[in-house]
Coordinates of C-alpha atoms in Angstrom, one line a residue:
Chain A
M1 CA -14.5 134.1 -58.4
R2 CA -13.9 131.3 -61.7
N3 CA -16.4 128.9 -61.7
R4 CA -14.9 125.7 -60.9
A5 CA -15.8 124.2 -64.2
D6 CA -13.8 126.4 -66.0
A7 CA -10.8 125.3 -64.6
P8 CA -8.1 123.1 -66.3
I9 CA -7.1 119.1 -66.8
G10 CA -4.7 117.8 -65.7
V11 CA -2.8 115.3 -67.9
F12 CA 0.5 113.4 -67.2
D13 CA 3.0 110.9 -68.7
S14 CA 6.6 110.3 -68.7
G15 CA 7.1 111.7 -71.4
V16 CA 5.5 112.4 -74.7
G17 CA 2.9 109.5 -74.8
G18 CA 0.7 111.2 -72.9
L19 CA 0.2 113.7 -75.4
T20 CA -2.2 110.8 -78.0
V21 CA -4.1 111.2 -75.0
A22 CA -5.1 115.4 -74.5
R23 CA -5.5 114.6 -78.3
Q24 CA -8.8 112.7 -77.8
I25 CA -9.7 115.1 -74.4
V26 CA -9.8 117.8 -76.6
A27 CA -11.2 116.4 -79.5
A28 CA -14.6 115.1 -77.2
M29 CA -14.4 118.0 -75.4
P30 CA -13.0 121.3 -77.5
H31 CA -14.0 123.9 -74.9
E32 CA -11.9 121.9 -72.0
E33 CA -8.2 123.6 -71.2
I34 CA -5.3 121.0 -70.6
V35 CA -2.3 121.6 -68.7
Y36 CA -0.1 118.9 -69.5
F37 CA 3.2 117.2 -67.6
G38 CA 5.6 115.4 -69.2
D39 CA 8.3 113.5 -67.0
C40 CA 10.6 113.6 -70.4
L41 CA 13.9 114.1 -68.1
R42 CA 13.1 110.7 -66.0
A43 CA 11.4 109.1 -68.8
P44 CA 10.7 106.1 -69.8
Y45 CA 8.9 104.8 -66.8
G46 CA 8.9 100.9 -67.5
D47 CA 11.5 99.9 -65.1
R48 CA 11.9 101.6 -62.4
G49 CA 9.7 100.4 -59.3
P50 CA 6.6 101.1 -57.3
E51 CA 7.9 103.3 -54.7
Q52 CA 10.0 105.7 -57.0
L53 CA 6.9 105.6 -59.8
A54 CA 5.0 107.1 -56.3
D55 CA 7.6 109.4 -55.5
F56 CA 7.3 110.9 -59.3
S57 CA 3.9 110.8 -59.0
R58 CA 2.9 112.7 -56.5
Q59 CA 5.5 115.7 -57.4
I60 CA 3.6 115.3 -60.5
V61 CA 0.4 115.1 -58.9
D62 CA 1.2 118.5 -56.4
F63 CA 2.4 120.3 -59.4
L64 CA -0.5 119.8 -61.3
T65 CA -2.8 120.9 -58.2
A66 CA -1.3 124.2 -58.1
K67 CA -2.2 124.9 -61.1
G68 CA -5.4 124.4 -60.0
V69 CA -6.4 121.3 -63.0
K70 CA -10.9 120.2 -61.7
A71 CA -9.7 116.6 -62.9
L72 CA -6.7 114.3 -63.4
V73 CA -5.5 112.4 -66.2
V74 CA -2.8 109.9 -65.1
A75 CA -2.3 109.5 -68.9
C76 CA 1.0 106.7 -68.5
G77 CA 0.2 103.3 -69.0
T78 CA 2.7 102.3 -66.2
I79 CA 1.3 104.5 -63.3
S80 CA -2.2 103.3 -64.3
A81 CA -1.0 99.3 -64.5
R82 CA 1.0 99.5 -61.6
I83 CA 0.4 102.1 -59.5
F84 CA -3.5 103.8 -60.4
E85 CA -4.6 103.4 -56.7
T86 CA -2.0 104.8 -54.9
V87 CA -2.0 108.1 -56.6
A88 CA -5.7 107.9 -56.7
Q89 CA -5.0 108.7 -53.2
M90 CA -3.0 111.5 -53.9
T91 CA -6.0 114.0 -54.8
D92 CA -8.6 114.8 -54.1
V93 CA -10.4 115.0 -57.7
P94 CA -11.8 113.2 -60.3
I95 CA -8.8 110.9 -61.4
I96 CA -9.2 108.2 -64.0
G97 CA -6.3 106.0 -65.8
M98 CA -5.6 104.3 -68.9
V99 CA -6.8 100.5 -67.9
K100 CA -9.9 100.7 -67.5
P101 CA -11.6 102.7 -70.4
G102 CA -9.1 100.3 -73.0
V103 CA -10.5 97.3 -71.3
D104 CA -14.3 98.4 -71.5
A105 CA -13.9 99.2 -75.4
A106 CA -12.0 96.3 -75.4
L107 CA -14.7 94.0 -74.1
T108 CA -16.9 96.2 -76.4
A109 CA -14.9 95.5 -79.3
T110 CA -14.4 91.7 -79.1
K111 CA -17.0 89.1 -80.8
T112 CA -14.8 85.8 -79.5
G113 CA -13.7 87.0 -76.2
R114 CA -9.9 87.0 -77.0
I115 CA -8.0 90.4 -76.7
G116 CA -4.2 91.3 -77.8
V117 CA -2.7 93.5 -75.9
L118 CA 0.8 95.6 -76.9
A119 CA 2.4 97.0 -74.0
T120 CA 6.1 97.9 -72.4
A121 CA 7.7 95.0 -71.0
G122 CA 6.7 96.5 -67.2
T123 CA 2.9 96.6 -68.0
V124 CA 2.9 93.3 -69.9
A125 CA 4.0 92.3 -66.4
S126 CA 1.6 93.7 -64.1
G127 CA -0.7 91.9 -65.6
A128 CA -3.1 95.0 -65.1
H129 CA -4.5 94.4 -68.2
K130 CA -5.5 91.0 -67.9
A131 CA -6.7 91.1 -64.6
A132 CA -9.0 94.2 -65.3
I133 CA -10.7 91.8 -68.0
S134 CA -10.8 88.6 -66.4
A135 CA -12.4 90.3 -63.1
K136 CA -15.5 92.1 -66.2
R137 CA -15.2 88.7 -68.3
P138 CA -13.7 85.7 -66.9
D139 CA -13.8 83.5 -69.7
A140 CA -12.2 86.1 -72.3
N141 CA -8.6 85.1 -72.9
V142 CA -5.9 87.6 -73.0
F143 CA -3.0 87.6 -75.3
A144 CA -0.2 90.3 -74.0
V145 CA 2.7 91.1 -75.7
A146 CA 5.5 93.4 -75.2
C147 CA 6.5 95.9 -77.1
P148 CA 10.1 97.6 -76.2
L149 CA 11.1 99.3 -79.3
F150 CA 7.9 100.7 -80.0
V151 CA 8.8 103.7 -77.3
P152 CA 12.1 104.8 -78.5
L153 CA 10.4 103.7 -82.1
V154 CA 8.1 107.2 -82.0
E155 CA 10.9 108.9 -79.7
E156 CA 13.0 108.4 -83.1
G157 CA 10.1 110.5 -85.0
W158 CA 9.5 106.8 -87.0
F159 CA 5.9 106.5 -87.4
D160 CA 5.3 104.7 -90.5
G161 CA 7.9 103.5 -92.9
D162 CA 9.4 100.2 -93.2
V163 CA 11.1 100.1 -90.0
A164 CA 7.6 100.7 -88.0
D165 CA 6.3 98.1 -90.6
L166 CA 8.5 95.4 -90.1
V167 CA 9.0 96.4 -86.0
A168 CA 5.4 96.1 -85.9
K169 CA 5.0 92.7 -87.9
K170 CA 7.4 91.1 -85.7
Y171 CA 5.8 91.8 -82.6
V172 CA 2.3 91.9 -83.5
S173 CA 3.5 88.0 -85.0
A174 CA 3.0 87.0 -81.9
L175 CA -0.7 87.0 -82.0
E176 CA -1.1 84.8 -84.9
N177 CA -3.0 81.5 -83.9
S178 CA -4.7 83.7 -80.6
G179 CA -7.4 84.4 -82.7
A180 CA -7.8 87.7 -81.3
D181 CA -10.4 90.0 -82.8
A182 CA -9.5 92.7 -80.2
V183 CA -6.6 94.5 -79.6
L184 CA -5.6 97.2 -77.1
L185 CA -3.7 99.8 -77.6
G186 CA -1.8 99.4 -73.6
C187 CA 1.1 102.0 -73.6
T188 CA -0.1 105.5 -74.9
H189 CA 2.7 106.0 -77.2
Y190 CA 1.5 103.3 -79.3
P191 CA -1.4 105.0 -80.8
L192 CA 1.2 107.2 -82.7
L193 CA 2.6 103.6 -84.4
A194 CA -1.5 102.9 -85.1
C195 CA -0.9 102.7 -88.8
A196 CA 1.8 100.2 -88.8
I197 CA 0.1 98.4 -86.3
E198 CA -3.1 97.8 -88.5
K199 CA -1.4 96.9 -91.3
A200 CA 0.1 94.5 -89.8
L201 CA -2.8 92.5 -88.2
P202 CA -5.5 90.5 -90.3
P203 CA -8.4 92.3 -91.4
G204 CA -11.1 92.7 -89.2
V205 CA -9.4 93.1 -85.8
A206 CA -9.8 96.2 -84.1
V207 CA -7.2 98.3 -82.6
I208 CA -8.1 99.9 -79.4
D209 CA -6.6 103.1 -78.5
P210 CA -8.0 103.5 -74.6
A211 CA -7.5 107.8 -75.3
I212 CA -11.0 107.8 -77.5
A213 CA -12.7 105.4 -75.0
L214 CA -11.1 107.5 -71.3
A215 CA -12.1 111.1 -72.9
D216 CA -15.3 109.4 -73.4
S217 CA -15.3 108.2 -69.9
L218 CA -14.6 111.4 -68.5
K219 CA -16.5 113.8 -70.3
G220 CA -18.7 111.9 -68.6
I221 CA -17.3 112.0 -64.9
L222 CA -17.5 115.8 -65.4
A223 CA -20.4 116.1 -66.7
E224 CA -21.9 114.7 -63.7
Q225 CA -20.0 116.4 -61.5
N226 CA -21.3 120.3 -63.4
L227 CA -17.4 120.4 -64.2
L228 CA -17.8 120.3 -67.9
R229 CA -16.9 123.5 -70.4
E230 CA -19.0 123.7 -72.7
D231 CA -19.1 127.4 -74.8
G232 CA -16.2 130.0 -74.3
E233 CA -13.3 131.0 -76.5
K234 CA -11.2 127.3 -77.0
P235 CA -8.6 127.5 -74.8
T236 CA -4.7 127.7 -74.8
H237 CA -3.4 124.9 -73.7
Q238 CA -0.5 124.9 -71.6
F239 CA 2.8 122.4 -71.5
Y240 CA 5.4 121.3 -69.1
I241 CA 8.4 118.8 -69.5
S242 CA 11.1 118.4 -67.2
G243 CA 13.6 118.2 -69.8
G244 CA 14.5 116.8 -73.3
K245 CA 12.4 119.6 -74.8
E246 CA 13.6 119.6 -78.7
K247 CA 12.0 116.2 -78.9
F248 CA 8.4 116.6 -77.2
D249 CA 8.2 120.3 -78.7
G250 CA 8.5 118.6 -82.9
I251 CA 5.4 115.7 -81.2
L252 CA 4.0 118.3 -79.3
K253 CA 3.7 120.7 -82.9
M254 CA 2.8 117.5 -85.0
I255 CA 0.1 117.0 -82.5
F256 CA -1.0 120.3 -81.6
G257 CA 0.6 122.9 -83.8
Q258 CA 3.1 124.9 -84.9
K259 CA 2.0 127.7 -82.1
Y260 CA 2.8 125.3 -79.3
E261 CA 6.1 125.1 -76.8
A262 CA 6.4 123.4 -73.8
K263 CA 8.0 124.5 -70.9
I264 CA 10.5 123.5 -69.2
V265 CA 10.0 123.3 -65.2
K266 CA 11.8 121.9 -62.0
I267 CA 8.8 120.2 -59.7
Chain B
M1 CA 49.0 90.7 -48.0
R2 CA 47.3 90.0 -51.3
N3 CA 49.6 91.0 -54.4
R4 CA 48.0 94.3 -55.6
A5 CA 48.9 93.1 -58.6
D6 CA 46.4 90.7 -57.7
A7 CA 43.3 93.1 -57.6
P8 CA 40.5 93.2 -60.2
I9 CA 39.7 95.8 -62.6
G10 CA 36.9 97.5 -61.6
V11 CA 34.4 98.1 -65.3
F12 CA 31.0 100.6 -65.1
D13 CA 28.9 101.3 -67.6
S14 CA 24.8 102.6 -67.0
G15 CA 23.7 99.2 -67.8
V16 CA 24.3 96.0 -70.0
G17 CA 26.6 98.3 -73.0
G18 CA 30.6 98.0 -70.7
L19 CA 30.2 94.2 -71.2
T20 CA 31.3 94.7 -74.6
V21 CA 34.4 96.5 -73.0
A22 CA 34.4 94.1 -69.8
R23 CA 35.1 91.4 -72.6
Q24 CA 38.0 92.9 -74.6
I25 CA 40.1 93.7 -71.7
V26 CA 39.7 89.9 -71.1
A27 CA 40.2 88.7 -74.1
A28 CA 43.7 90.8 -74.0
M29 CA 44.7 89.9 -70.5
P30 CA 42.8 86.7 -69.6
H31 CA 44.3 86.7 -65.8
E32 CA 42.5 89.4 -64.8
E33 CA 39.3 89.1 -63.1
I34 CA 36.5 91.8 -63.7
V35 CA 34.2 93.5 -61.1
Y36 CA 31.4 94.8 -63.5
F37 CA 28.9 97.6 -62.2
G38 CA 26.3 98.0 -64.6
D39 CA 23.4 100.5 -63.2
C40 CA 20.7 99.2 -65.0
L41 CA 17.9 100.2 -62.8
R42 CA 18.9 104.1 -63.7
A43 CA 19.9 103.9 -67.4
P44 CA 19.8 104.9 -69.8
Y45 CA 22.3 107.9 -69.0
G46 CA 21.8 109.1 -72.5
D47 CA 19.2 111.8 -71.6
R48 CA 20.7 112.8 -67.9
G49 CA 22.3 115.7 -66.5
P50 CA 26.3 116.1 -65.9
E51 CA 25.5 116.8 -61.9
Q52 CA 23.3 113.9 -61.9
L53 CA 26.3 112.0 -63.8
A54 CA 28.7 112.7 -61.5
D55 CA 26.6 112.0 -58.5
F56 CA 25.8 108.8 -60.0
S57 CA 29.4 107.5 -61.0
R58 CA 30.9 108.9 -57.3
Q59 CA 28.3 106.2 -56.0
I60 CA 29.8 103.3 -58.2
V61 CA 33.2 104.1 -58.2
D62 CA 32.7 104.1 -55.0
F63 CA 31.0 100.8 -54.6
L64 CA 33.7 99.4 -56.7
T65 CA 36.4 101.2 -54.8
A66 CA 35.1 99.4 -51.7
K67 CA 35.7 96.4 -53.5
G68 CA 39.4 97.0 -53.6
V69 CA 40.7 97.5 -57.8
K70 CA 43.3 98.3 -58.8
A71 CA 42.4 100.5 -62.2
L72 CA 39.0 101.8 -63.1
V73 CA 36.9 101.8 -66.6
V74 CA 34.3 104.1 -67.7
A75 CA 32.9 101.8 -69.8
C76 CA 30.0 104.3 -70.9
G77 CA 30.2 106.2 -73.9
T78 CA 28.1 109.0 -72.2
I79 CA 30.2 109.6 -69.0
S80 CA 32.9 108.6 -70.9
A81 CA 32.3 112.2 -73.3
R82 CA 30.6 114.1 -71.2
I83 CA 31.9 113.9 -67.9
F84 CA 35.5 111.8 -68.1
E85 CA 37.3 114.7 -66.3
T86 CA 35.3 114.8 -63.4
V87 CA 35.4 111.3 -62.6
A88 CA 38.8 110.7 -62.7
Q89 CA 38.9 112.7 -60.0
M90 CA 37.1 110.3 -57.7
T91 CA 40.1 108.0 -57.6
D92 CA 43.5 107.2 -56.7
V93 CA 44.2 104.1 -59.2
P94 CA 44.5 104.6 -63.0
I95 CA 41.4 105.1 -64.8
I96 CA 40.4 105.0 -68.4
G97 CA 37.1 106.0 -70.4
M98 CA 35.9 105.1 -74.1
V99 CA 37.1 108.5 -75.5
K100 CA 40.5 108.8 -75.9
P101 CA 41.2 105.1 -76.8
G102 CA 38.5 104.6 -79.6
V103 CA 39.8 108.6 -81.1
D104 CA 43.7 106.4 -81.4
A105 CA 42.2 104.1 -83.6
A106 CA 40.1 105.4 -85.7
L107 CA 43.3 108.0 -86.5
T108 CA 45.2 104.7 -86.5
A109 CA 42.6 103.6 -88.9
T110 CA 41.7 106.6 -91.7
K111 CA 43.5 107.7 -94.8
T112 CA 41.1 110.1 -95.6
G113 CA 41.2 111.9 -92.3
R114 CA 37.3 111.8 -92.9
I115 CA 35.8 109.6 -89.9
G116 CA 32.4 108.6 -89.0
V117 CA 31.2 108.3 -85.2
L118 CA 28.1 106.4 -83.9
A119 CA 26.7 107.2 -81.2
T120 CA 23.6 107.8 -78.5
A121 CA 21.9 111.6 -79.0
G122 CA 23.8 112.7 -76.0
T123 CA 27.3 111.9 -76.5
V124 CA 27.2 113.1 -80.6
A125 CA 25.7 116.7 -78.9
S126 CA 28.2 116.5 -76.1
G127 CA 30.9 116.9 -79.4
A128 CA 33.3 115.3 -77.6
H129 CA 34.6 112.7 -80.5
K130 CA 35.2 115.9 -82.5
A131 CA 36.7 117.8 -80.0
A132 CA 39.5 114.8 -79.8
I133 CA 39.8 113.8 -83.2
S134 CA 40.6 117.4 -84.1
A135 CA 43.3 118.4 -81.0
K136 CA 45.3 115.5 -82.5
R137 CA 44.5 115.8 -86.9
P138 CA 42.8 119.4 -87.1
D139 CA 42.3 118.7 -90.5
A140 CA 40.3 116.2 -90.1
N141 CA 36.7 115.9 -90.7
V142 CA 34.0 114.3 -88.5
F143 CA 30.5 113.2 -89.2
A144 CA 28.7 112.4 -85.8
V145 CA 26.0 110.6 -86.0
A146 CA 23.2 109.8 -83.2
C147 CA 21.3 105.9 -83.7
P148 CA 18.8 106.5 -80.9
L149 CA 17.8 103.4 -81.8
F150 CA 20.4 100.9 -81.3
V151 CA 20.6 100.8 -77.5
P152 CA 16.7 99.4 -77.4
L153 CA 17.6 97.0 -80.2
V154 CA 20.3 95.6 -78.3
E155 CA 18.1 95.4 -74.9
E156 CA 15.7 93.7 -77.0
G157 CA 18.8 91.3 -78.0
W158 CA 18.0 91.9 -82.2
F159 CA 21.5 92.0 -82.6
D160 CA 21.0 90.5 -86.1
G161 CA 18.1 89.6 -88.6
D162 CA 16.5 92.3 -90.5
V163 CA 15.1 94.9 -88.5
A164 CA 18.6 95.7 -87.3
D165 CA 20.2 95.8 -90.8
L166 CA 17.0 98.2 -91.6
V167 CA 18.0 100.4 -88.5
A168 CA 21.8 100.4 -89.4
K169 CA 21.2 100.8 -92.9
K170 CA 19.0 104.0 -92.1
Y171 CA 21.7 105.3 -89.7
V172 CA 24.9 104.5 -92.2
S173 CA 23.1 106.4 -94.9
A174 CA 23.7 109.6 -93.5
L175 CA 27.8 109.1 -94.0
E176 CA 27.4 108.5 -97.4
N177 CA 28.4 110.8 -99.5
S178 CA 30.9 111.6 -96.3
G179 CA 34.1 109.4 -97.7
A180 CA 34.2 108.6 -94.2
D181 CA 37.0 105.3 -94.4
A182 CA 37.0 104.8 -90.9
V183 CA 33.9 104.5 -88.3
L184 CA 34.3 105.2 -84.4
L185 CA 31.3 103.2 -82.5
G186 CA 30.7 105.7 -80.1
C187 CA 28.6 103.9 -77.7
T188 CA 29.6 100.1 -75.7
H189 CA 26.3 98.9 -76.6
Y190 CA 26.8 99.3 -80.7
P191 CA 29.7 96.5 -80.6
L192 CA 26.4 93.7 -80.2
L193 CA 25.8 95.5 -83.6
A194 CA 29.1 95.2 -85.7
C195 CA 27.6 92.6 -88.3
A196 CA 24.5 95.0 -89.0
I197 CA 26.4 98.0 -88.8
E198 CA 29.5 96.3 -91.6
K199 CA 26.6 95.1 -93.5
A200 CA 25.7 98.4 -94.0
L201 CA 28.7 100.5 -94.9
P202 CA 30.2 100.3 -98.1
P203 CA 33.5 97.6 -98.3
G204 CA 36.8 98.6 -97.2
V205 CA 35.5 101.4 -94.6
A206 CA 37.3 100.3 -90.8
V207 CA 35.0 99.5 -88.1
I208 CA 36.2 100.7 -84.5
D209 CA 35.2 98.9 -81.2
P210 CA 37.3 101.4 -79.1
A211 CA 37.3 98.7 -76.8
I212 CA 40.4 96.7 -77.9
A213 CA 42.2 100.0 -78.4
L214 CA 41.4 100.8 -74.9
A215 CA 41.9 97.0 -73.8
D216 CA 45.6 97.5 -75.5
S217 CA 46.1 100.7 -74.0
L218 CA 45.1 99.8 -70.2
K219 CA 47.5 96.4 -69.9
G220 CA 50.1 98.6 -71.1
I221 CA 49.2 101.5 -68.1
L222 CA 48.6 98.1 -65.8
A223 CA 52.1 96.8 -67.1
E224 CA 54.3 99.9 -67.0
Q225 CA 53.0 100.3 -63.1
N226 CA 53.5 96.9 -62.1
L227 CA 50.2 95.8 -61.7
L228 CA 49.3 93.4 -64.5
R229 CA 48.5 89.8 -63.6
E230 CA 50.2 87.4 -66.3
D231 CA 49.6 84.0 -64.8
G232 CA 47.6 82.6 -62.2
E233 CA 44.0 80.4 -62.4
K234 CA 42.0 82.0 -64.8
P235 CA 39.8 84.2 -62.2
T236 CA 35.8 84.3 -61.8
H237 CA 34.3 87.4 -62.1
Q238 CA 31.7 89.5 -60.5
F239 CA 29.1 91.0 -61.7
Y240 CA 26.9 93.5 -60.4
I241 CA 23.8 95.4 -60.8
S242 CA 21.1 97.8 -59.9
G243 CA 17.8 96.0 -61.5
G244 CA 17.4 94.9 -64.3
K245 CA 18.6 91.5 -63.7
E246 CA 16.6 89.4 -66.6
K247 CA 17.4 91.7 -69.1
F248 CA 21.3 91.7 -67.9
D249 CA 21.7 88.1 -67.4
G250 CA 20.8 87.5 -71.2
I251 CA 23.8 88.9 -72.8
L252 CA 26.0 88.6 -69.9
K253 CA 25.2 84.5 -70.3
M254 CA 25.7 85.3 -73.8
I255 CA 29.0 86.7 -73.8
F256 CA 30.6 85.4 -70.8
G257 CA 29.3 82.3 -71.2
Q258 CA 25.9 80.3 -69.0
K259 CA 27.6 79.7 -65.3
Y260 CA 27.5 84.0 -64.5
E261 CA 24.8 85.7 -62.9
A262 CA 24.1 89.0 -61.7
K263 CA 23.9 90.1 -58.6
I264 CA 21.5 93.0 -57.7
V265 CA 23.1 95.4 -54.8
K266 CA 22.3 98.9 -53.4
I267 CA 25.1 101.4 -54.2

């Protein structure tokens, strides 16, 4: 029997954004194999209701479970913010979402206790980051800004340049008088716009990509359960999508290299 | 029995874009009543497959038929470009889509026979405008440009201003050396960006909103079949949506006035 630690880590998202999370996992744990699912056909998830989000998540969890994953990463800001507990009930393997690691990292980074959150409209409306921050630090001030154009910008491939800079400036201007000294990227697409966002912020403000904290936290969980794969050949990852191959492959190759391409599956 | 001409006109779209079409219908036929359905919950339609588009269309056609409409307007660029003939089979009332009126208007406007088409990626990929133009004028040159950020821009409410201008300039620059003297707006969201698009084009290029030609063509069809309502009190229109009320109502009130708001229905 294959050693359980040799099993892959399942990572899923509504689309391409979760690749920024997969990238950080691989950076932190280079011997781990990723099985990724991106539901590009049904993306974006932002405006969907909780029942539909749960239905989609169950299909994806079943798909990744059938691939024998040893752990699951909800690399989708919307699912993490809105139905993480529901999804956690769907599996027996360790599961981790975006909100907790991001919030922990933001609380570590802030000195003033004033934290900006950039996210999709749905994630902002969920209030998940605000609730998680307040639970740990009741005196903290959270300034959440919905940035609906960031996802389409990333999907268009306009990561930098004048449009990205201008749009980032518009959204970030809402934080101008907030005194926030840490800004949490509440959507997994946003790290691809990190340069534009950093340029738009005053110097000295920390920009938090939750994926870095998530990878670190996941590494701890796997080590604790003797599930960490620490040596052996560097694995080849697997990327599955429900559609939209051309757009996905473009960003996949940019992040993981030319040898990769996604396979379309019906789940 | 109510006079058949008194029945409303059904107009549908994946979301809010079709309101630009409804607006032109009301401008051309001020005594006509509109029953509108916007499938905001399942928008955008751009990346969906033909079977799913047909399923959604059938549900909407059934909903509007139950409202007793005397004619149907497919105010959605994607459905019009990709499955218009299929949808036309679903109803016995006169039905009209976006492609034919837009193409006719562009062919009337162009002197050089060089026509630009701005549309969503899916509509560009369908080749529907190019095929319709070539069928009528085989020597015409069609330059289709996918503009994926236009719909999110409209949905963000950034119709004008520096971001709209810059994004329009980027997309329109693809037409720079084309010699096109007529540019067809191939998506019903785009007329809301008409100012930015016009500014980005050289002077003398005609920007074609197919909704104007559609309204004119629909008026002719209704008159011919004795279905035109030419007098009586100005009617109150009805707007139904599958979700996303806040965003929809914002644009609805801007176009049709403060007294209107949409009703969420399950179809």
